[in-house]
């Protein structure tokens, strides 16, 4: 049985039905709990050995863009060769000045601006100038992109 109480995506219900799984609620016995939100450590600690959840404690450290950038930056500083694959990332607005300095050179570069909590491509903008970047940040919702 699968608990989809905190799932807003129709696709999961389509898959659940195709697999012949029974959808149940919080008070019922379930093997899979699919949620759109993070899960508390208390909920994870109460899991039975036969139960699984699609989220894990601490996952926002890699799922939120600012946290991922911060963690990749830390790892890049410690292990530069192993983390050379990670592009230079700026957490805005804290690193706004350093980010805008990237547009001062003659080489035209394209930067991808993403809202921290966005998903499925919502709110993504491309910028090739400081003016475009500032406009995109404004559109995203302030300088918190």
CSV table of N, CA and C in Angstrom, one decimal, residues 52-114:
chain,number,residue,atom,x,y,z
A,52,UNK,N,9.1,2.6,3.5
A,52,UNK,CA,10.1,3.5,2.9
A,52,UNK,C,9.4,4.9,2.6
A,53,UNK,N,10.3,5.9,2.6
A,53,UNK,CA,9.8,7.3,2.3
A,53,UNK,C,10.7,7.9,1.2
A,54,UNK,N,10.1,8.7,0.3
A,54,UNK,CA,10.9,9.2,-0.8
A,54,UNK,C,11.8,10.4,-0.4
A,55,UNK,N,11.8,10.8,0.8
A,55,UNK,CA,12.7,11.9,1.3
A,55,UNK,C,13.6,11.3,2.4
A,56,UNK,N,14.6,12.1,2.7
A,56,UNK,CA,15.5,11.7,3.8
A,56,UNK,C,15.9,12.9,4.5
A,57,UNK,N,16.3,12.7,5.8
A,57,UNK,CA,16.7,13.8,6.6
A,57,UNK,C,18.0,14.5,6.0
A,58,UNK,N,18.0,15.8,5.9
A,58,UNK,CA,19.1,16.5,5.4
A,58,UNK,C,19.1,16.7,3.9
A,59,UNK,N,18.1,16.2,3.2
A,59,UNK,CA,18.1,16.3,1.8
A,59,UNK,C,18.1,17.7,1.2
A,60,UNK,N,17.6,18.6,2.0
A,60,UNK,CA,17.5,20.0,1.6
A,60,UNK,C,18.9,20.6,1.4
A,61,UNK,N,19.9,19.9,2.0
A,61,UNK,CA,21.3,20.4,1.8
A,61,UNK,C,21.8,20.2,0.4
A,62,UNK,N,21.1,19.3,-0.3
A,62,UNK,CA,21.5,19.1,-1.7
A,62,UNK,C,20.4,19.4,-2.7
A,63,UNK,N,19.2,19.6,-2.2
A,63,UNK,CA,18.1,19.9,-3.1
A,63,UNK,C,17.8,21.4,-3.3
A,64,UNK,N,18.1,22.2,-2.3
A,64,UNK,CA,18.0,23.6,-2.4
A,64,UNK,C,19.2,24.1,-3.1
A,65,UNK,N,19.0,25.0,-4.1
A,65,UNK,CA,20.2,25.4,-4.9
A,65,UNK,C,21.3,26.1,-4.1
A,66,UNK,N,20.9,27.0,-3.2
A,66,UNK,CA,21.9,27.7,-2.4
A,66,UNK,C,22.7,26.8,-1.5
A,67,UNK,N,22.0,25.9,-0.9
A,67,UNK,CA,22.7,24.9,0.0
A,67,UNK,C,23.6,24.0,-0.8
A,68,UNK,N,23.1,23.6,-2.0
A,68,UNK,CA,24.0,22.7,-2.8
A,68,UNK,C,25.2,23.5,-3.3
A,69,UNK,N,25.0,24.8,-3.7
A,69,UNK,CA,26.2,25.6,-4.1
A,69,UNK,C,27.2,25.8,-2.9
A,70,UNK,N,26.6,26.0,-1.7
A,70,UNK,CA,27.5,26.2,-0.6
A,70,UNK,C,28.3,24.9,-0.3
A,71,UNK,N,27.6,23.8,-0.3
A,71,UNK,CA,28.2,22.5,0.0
A,71,UNK,C,29.3,22.2,-1.1
A,72,UNK,N,28.9,22.4,-2.4
A,72,UNK,CA,29.9,22.1,-3.5
A,72,UNK,C,31.1,23.0,-3.3
A,73,UNK,N,30.9,24.3,-2.9
A,73,UNK,CA,32.0,25.2,-2.7
A,73,UNK,C,32.9,24.8,-1.6
A,74,UNK,N,32.3,24.3,-0.6
A,74,UNK,CA,33.2,23.7,0.5
A,74,UNK,C,34.0,22.5,0.1
A,75,UNK,N,33.3,21.6,-0.6
A,75,UNK,CA,34.0,20.4,-1.1
A,75,UNK,C,35.1,20.8,-2.1
A,76,UNK,N,34.8,21.8,-3.0
A,76,UNK,CA,35.8,22.2,-4.0
A,76,UNK,C,37.0,22.8,-3.3
A,77,UNK,N,36.8,23.5,-2.2
A,77,UNK,CA,37.9,24.1,-1.5
A,77,UNK,C,38.8,23.0,-0.9
A,78,UNK,N,38.2,21.9,-0.4
A,78,UNK,CA,38.9,20.8,0.2
A,78,UNK,C,39.5,19.8,-0.8
A,79,UNK,N,38.7,19.6,-1.9
A,79,UNK,CA,39.2,18.6,-2.9
A,79,UNK,C,39.0,19.2,-4.3
A,80,UNK,N,39.9,20.2,-4.7
A,80,UNK,CA,39.7,20.9,-5.9
A,80,UNK,C,39.7,20.0,-7.2
A,81,UNK,N,40.6,18.9,-7.2
A,81,UNK,CA,40.6,18.1,-8.3
A,81,UNK,C,39.3,17.2,-8.5
A,82,UNK,N,38.8,16.7,-7.4
A,82,UNK,CA,37.6,15.9,-7.4
A,82,UNK,C,36.4,16.7,-7.7
A,83,UNK,N,36.4,18.0,-7.4
A,83,UNK,CA,35.2,18.8,-7.6
A,83,UNK,C,35.3,19.8,-8.7
A,84,UNK,N,36.2,19.6,-9.6
A,84,UNK,CA,36.5,20.5,-10.7
A,84,UNK,C,35.3,20.6,-11.7
A,85,UNK,N,34.4,19.6,-11.6
A,85,UNK,CA,33.2,19.5,-12.5
A,85,UNK,C,32.2,20.6,-12.1
A,86,UNK,N,32.2,21.1,-10.9
A,86,UNK,CA,31.2,22.0,-10.4
A,86,UNK,C,31.4,23.4,-11.0
A,87,UNK,N,30.5,24.0,-11.7
A,87,UNK,CA,30.7,25.4,-12.2
A,87,UNK,C,30.7,26.4,-11.1
A,88,UNK,N,31.4,27.5,-11.3
A,88,UNK,CA,31.3,28.6,-10.3
A,88,UNK,C,29.9,29.0,-10.1
A,89,UNK,N,29.5,29.1,-8.8
A,89,UNK,CA,28.2,29.4,-8.5
A,89,UNK,C,28.1,30.5,-7.5
A,90,UNK,N,27.2,31.4,-7.6
A,90,UNK,CA,27.1,32.5,-6.7
A,90,UNK,C,25.7,32.5,-5.9
A,91,UNK,N,25.8,32.6,-4.6
A,91,UNK,CA,24.6,32.7,-3.8
A,91,UNK,C,24.2,34.1,-3.6
A,92,UNK,N,23.1,34.5,-4.2
A,92,UNK,CA,22.7,35.9,-4.2
A,92,UNK,C,21.6,36.1,-3.1
A,93,UNK,N,21.6,37.2,-2.5
A,93,UNK,CA,22.3,38.5,-2.8
A,93,UNK,C,23.7,38.6,-2.1
A,94,UNK,N,24.1,37.6,-1.3
A,94,UNK,CA,25.3,37.7,-0.5
A,94,UNK,C,26.5,38.0,-1.5
A,95,UNK,N,26.6,37.3,-2.6
A,95,UNK,CA,27.7,37.4,-3.5
A,95,UNK,C,27.4,38.2,-4.8
A,96,UNK,N,26.5,39.1,-4.6
A,96,UNK,CA,26.0,39.9,-5.8
A,96,UNK,C,27.1,40.7,-6.5
A,97,UNK,N,28.0,41.3,-5.7
A,97,UNK,CA,29.1,42.1,-6.2
A,97,UNK,C,30.0,41.3,-7.0
A,98,UNK,N,30.4,40.1,-6.5
A,98,UNK,CA,31.3,39.2,-7.1
A,98,UNK,C,30.7,38.7,-8.4
A,99,UNK,N,29.4,38.4,-8.4
A,99,UNK,CA,28.6,37.9,-9.5
A,99,UNK,C,28.6,39.0,-10.6
A,100,UNK,N,28.3,40.2,-10.3
A,100,UNK,CA,28.2,41.3,-11.3
A,100,UNK,C,29.6,41.6,-11.9
A,101,UNK,N,30.6,41.3,-11.1
A,101,UNK,CA,32.0,41.5,-11.7
A,101,UNK,C,32.3,40.6,-12.9
A,102,UNK,N,31.6,39.5,-12.9
A,102,UNK,CA,31.8,38.5,-14.0
A,102,UNK,C,31.4,39.1,-15.4
A,103,UNK,N,30.6,40.1,-15.4
A,103,UNK,CA,30.2,40.8,-16.7
A,103,UNK,C,31.1,41.8,-17.1
A,104,UNK,N,32.2,42.1,-16.4
A,104,UNK,CA,33.1,43.2,-16.7
A,104,UNK,C,34.1,42.9,-17.8
A,105,UNK,N,34.3,41.6,-18.1
A,105,UNK,CA,35.3,41.2,-19.1
A,105,UNK,C,34.7,41.4,-20.5
A,106,UNK,N,35.6,41.2,-21.5
A,106,UNK,CA,35.2,41.3,-22.9
A,106,UNK,C,34.5,40.1,-23.4
A,107,UNK,N,34.8,39.0,-22.8
A,107,UNK,CA,34.2,37.7,-23.2
A,107,UNK,C,32.7,37.7,-22.8
A,108,UNK,N,31.8,37.4,-23.8
A,108,UNK,CA,30.4,37.3,-23.5
A,108,UNK,C,30.1,36.0,-22.9
A,109,UNK,N,29.5,36.0,-21.7
A,109,UNK,CA,29.2,34.7,-21.0
A,109,UNK,C,27.7,34.7,-20.7
A,110,UNK,N,27.2,33.5,-20.6
A,110,UNK,CA,25.8,33.4,-20.2
A,110,UNK,C,25.7,32.7,-18.9
A,111,UNK,N,24.9,33.3,-18.0
A,111,UNK,CA,24.7,32.8,-16.7
A,111,UNK,C,23.2,32.4,-16.5
A,112,UNK,N,23.1,31.3,-15.8
A,112,UNK,CA,21.7,30.8,-15.5
A,112,UNK,C,21.4,31.2,-14.1
A,113,UNK,N,20.2,31.9,-13.9
A,113,UNK,CA,19.8,32.3,-12.6
A,113,UNK,C,18.6,31.5,-12.3
A,114,UNK,N,18.6,31.0,-11.1
A,114,UNK,CA,17.5,30.1,-10.6
A,114,UNK,C,17.0,30.5,-9.2
